[in-house]
Short mmCIF file of C-alpha atoms in Angstrom, two decimals:
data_model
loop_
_atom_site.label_atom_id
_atom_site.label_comp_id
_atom_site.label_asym_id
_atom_site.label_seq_id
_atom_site.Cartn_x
_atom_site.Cartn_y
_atom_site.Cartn_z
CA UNK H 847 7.92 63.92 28.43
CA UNK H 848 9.10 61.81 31.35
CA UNK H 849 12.51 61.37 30.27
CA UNK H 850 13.69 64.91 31.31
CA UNK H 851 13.49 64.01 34.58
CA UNK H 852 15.75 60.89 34.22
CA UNK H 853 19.48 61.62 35.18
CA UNK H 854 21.49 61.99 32.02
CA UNK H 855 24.38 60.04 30.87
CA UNK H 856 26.71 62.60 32.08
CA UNK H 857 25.35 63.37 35.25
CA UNK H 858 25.48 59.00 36.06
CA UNK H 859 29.07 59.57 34.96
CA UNK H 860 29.62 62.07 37.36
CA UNK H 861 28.17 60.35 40.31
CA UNK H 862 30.16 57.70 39.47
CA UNK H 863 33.30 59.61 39.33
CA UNK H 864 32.29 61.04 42.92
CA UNK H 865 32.73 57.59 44.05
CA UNK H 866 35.97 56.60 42.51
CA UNK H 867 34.46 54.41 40.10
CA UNK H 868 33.52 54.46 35.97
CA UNK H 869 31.27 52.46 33.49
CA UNK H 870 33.49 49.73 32.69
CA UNK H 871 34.48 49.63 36.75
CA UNK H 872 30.73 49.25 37.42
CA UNK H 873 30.61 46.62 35.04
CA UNK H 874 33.59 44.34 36.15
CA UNK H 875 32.41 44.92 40.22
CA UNK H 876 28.91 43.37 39.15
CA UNK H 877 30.53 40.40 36.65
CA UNK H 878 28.73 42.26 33.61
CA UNK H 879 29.69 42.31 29.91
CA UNK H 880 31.56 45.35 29.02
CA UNK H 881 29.31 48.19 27.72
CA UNK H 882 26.40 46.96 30.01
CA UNK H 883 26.43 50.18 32.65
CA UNK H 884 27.23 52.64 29.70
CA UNK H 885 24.58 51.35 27.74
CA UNK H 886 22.03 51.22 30.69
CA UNK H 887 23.03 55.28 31.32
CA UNK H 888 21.20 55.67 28.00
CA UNK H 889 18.56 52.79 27.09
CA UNK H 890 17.19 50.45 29.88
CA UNK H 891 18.72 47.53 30.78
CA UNK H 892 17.63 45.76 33.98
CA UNK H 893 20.86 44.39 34.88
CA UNK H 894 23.09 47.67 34.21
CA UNK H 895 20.18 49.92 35.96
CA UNK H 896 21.00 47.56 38.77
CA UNK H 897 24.08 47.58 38.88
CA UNK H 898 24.83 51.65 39.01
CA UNK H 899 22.11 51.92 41.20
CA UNK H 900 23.84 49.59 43.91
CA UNK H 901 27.29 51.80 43.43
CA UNK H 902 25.80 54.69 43.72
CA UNK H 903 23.62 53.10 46.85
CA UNK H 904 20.04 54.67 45.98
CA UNK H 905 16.87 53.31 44.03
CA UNK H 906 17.28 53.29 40.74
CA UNK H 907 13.90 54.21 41.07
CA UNK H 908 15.37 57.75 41.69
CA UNK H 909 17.94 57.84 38.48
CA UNK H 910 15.13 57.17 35.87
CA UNK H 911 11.97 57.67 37.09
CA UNK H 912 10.46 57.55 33.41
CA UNK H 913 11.61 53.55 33.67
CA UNK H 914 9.31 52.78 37.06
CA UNK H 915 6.09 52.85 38.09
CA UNK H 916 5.73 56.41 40.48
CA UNK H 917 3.66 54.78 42.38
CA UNK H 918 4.50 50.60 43.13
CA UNK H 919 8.22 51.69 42.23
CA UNK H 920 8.13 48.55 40.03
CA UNK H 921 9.96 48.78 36.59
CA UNK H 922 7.62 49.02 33.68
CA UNK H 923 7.02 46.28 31.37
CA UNK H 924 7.68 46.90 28.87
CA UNK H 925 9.28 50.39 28.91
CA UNK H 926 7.82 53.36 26.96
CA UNK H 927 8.59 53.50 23.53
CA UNK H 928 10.38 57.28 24.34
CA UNK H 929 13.01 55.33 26.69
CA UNK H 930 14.40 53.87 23.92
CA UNK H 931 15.32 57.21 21.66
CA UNK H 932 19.00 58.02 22.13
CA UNK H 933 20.30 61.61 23.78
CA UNK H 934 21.53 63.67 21.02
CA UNK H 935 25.12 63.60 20.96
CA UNK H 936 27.69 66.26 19.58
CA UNK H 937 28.77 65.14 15.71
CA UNK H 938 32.75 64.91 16.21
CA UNK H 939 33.97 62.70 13.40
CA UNK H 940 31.10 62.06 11.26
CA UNK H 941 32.52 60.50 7.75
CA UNK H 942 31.31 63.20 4.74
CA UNK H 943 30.92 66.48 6.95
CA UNK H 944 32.83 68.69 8.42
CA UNK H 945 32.98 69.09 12.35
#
Protein backbone atom coordinates (compact mmCIF):
# COMPACT_ATOMS: atom_id res chain seq x y z
CA UNK A 1 0.00 0.00 0.00
CA UNK A 2 1.20 3.48 -0.87
CA UNK A 3 0.22 5.11 2.20
CA UNK A 4 3.17 3.74 4.30
CA UNK A 5 5.30 5.81 2.64
CA UNK A 6 3.30 9.03 3.39
CA UNK A 7 4.67 10.97 6.51
CA UNK A 8 2.41 10.29 9.44
CA UNK A 9 0.48 12.66 11.46
CA UNK A 10 3.05 12.68 14.08
CA UNK A 11 6.02 12.91 12.16
CA UNK A 12 4.14 16.42 10.19
CA UNK A 13 3.75 17.42 13.83
CA UNK A 14 7.18 17.10 14.50
CA UNK A 15 8.50 18.92 11.56
CA UNK A 16 6.37 21.45 12.44
CA UNK A 17 7.51 21.72 15.92
CA UNK A 18 11.22 21.87 14.43
CA UNK A 19 10.15 25.05 12.99
CA UNK A 20 8.47 26.75 15.85
CA UNK A 21 5.17 26.35 14.49
CA UNK A 22 1.79 23.86 15.13
CA UNK A 23 -1.48 22.89 13.26
CA UNK A 24 -3.61 25.62 14.28
CA UNK A 25 -0.33 28.13 13.69
CA UNK A 26 -0.18 26.71 10.13
CA UNK A 27 -3.65 27.37 9.76
CA UNK A 28 -3.93 31.08 10.96
CA UNK A 29 -0.34 31.97 8.81
CA UNK A 30 -2.28 30.68 5.58
CA UNK A 31 -5.95 32.45 6.58
CA UNK A 32 -7.43 28.75 6.87
CA UNK A 33 -10.36 27.48 8.97
CA UNK A 34 -9.23 25.92 12.10
CA UNK A 35 -8.74 22.12 11.82
CA UNK A 36 -7.72 22.51 8.07
CA UNK A 37 -3.71 21.51 8.53
CA UNK A 38 -4.64 18.83 11.22
CA UNK A 39 -7.11 17.39 9.13
CA UNK A 40 -4.90 17.51 5.90
CA UNK A 41 -1.98 15.50 8.21
CA UNK A 42 -4.54 12.67 7.96
CA UNK A 43 -7.07 12.86 4.86
CA UNK A 44 -6.23 15.08 1.78
CA UNK A 45 -7.12 18.38 1.56
CA UNK A 46 -5.60 20.55 -1.19
CA UNK A 47 -5.52 23.65 0.67
CA UNK A 48 -4.05 22.23 4.13
CA UNK A 49 -1.46 19.92 2.01
CA UNK A 50 -0.51 23.34 0.76
CA UNK A 51 -0.26 25.02 3.33
CA UNK A 52 2.24 22.63 5.60
CA UNK A 53 4.05 22.01 2.66
CA UNK A 54 4.98 25.85 2.24
CA UNK A 55 6.02 25.92 6.22
CA UNK A 56 7.88 23.23 6.06
CA UNK A 57 9.39 24.67 2.49
CA UNK A 58 9.44 21.24 0.41
CA UNK A 59 6.92 19.58 -2.16
CA UNK A 60 4.25 18.26 -0.69
CA UNK A 61 4.90 15.97 -3.28
CA UNK A 62 7.53 14.56 -0.79
CA UNK A 63 5.09 14.36 2.51
CA UNK A 64 2.45 12.09 0.76
CA UNK A 65 3.59 10.63 -2.12
CA UNK A 66 0.46 8.17 -2.18
CA UNK A 67 -1.60 11.72 -2.95
CA UNK A 68 0.60 12.63 -6.37
CA UNK A 69 1.33 11.35 -9.42
CA UNK A 70 5.33 9.78 -9.07
CA UNK A 71 5.83 10.71 -12.14
CA UNK A 72 4.05 14.45 -13.41
CA UNK A 73 4.12 15.25 -9.51
CA UNK A 74 0.50 16.37 -10.13
CA UNK A 75 -2.07 15.57 -7.31
CA UNK A 76 -4.41 12.77 -8.19
CA UNK A 77 -7.90 13.28 -9.03
CA UNK A 78 -9.55 12.02 -7.37
CA UNK A 79 -7.41 10.44 -4.60
CA UNK A 80 -7.33 6.65 -3.93
CA UNK A 81 -10.01 5.35 -2.05
CA UNK A 82 -7.07 4.04 0.74
CA UNK A 83 -6.17 7.92 1.36
CA UNK A 84 -9.21 8.38 2.87
CA UNK A 85 -9.06 5.47 5.80
CA UNK A 86 -8.04 7.08 9.09
CA UNK A 87 -4.55 6.03 11.10
CA UNK A 88 -5.55 3.95 13.93
CA UNK A 89 -5.47 5.88 16.95
CA UNK A 90 -4.92 4.73 20.69
CA UNK A 91 -8.67 4.27 22.47
CA UNK A 92 -8.22 6.80 25.56
CA UNK A 93 -11.73 7.67 26.64
CA UNK A 94 -13.97 5.57 24.68
CA UNK A 95 -17.67 5.78 26.44
CA UNK A 96 -18.60 1.81 27.56
CA UNK A 97 -14.92 0.35 27.83
CA UNK A 98 -12.35 0.51 29.85
CA UNK A 99 -8.92 2.16 28.80
Amino acid sequence: MARSTDKRPEEIRYMLNLKGMTFASVDRKCELASGTARTASRIPSIEGEWAIAYVLKMPASEIWPSRYDSVTGNRLKPQPAANYTDFPRLGHGQKGEAA
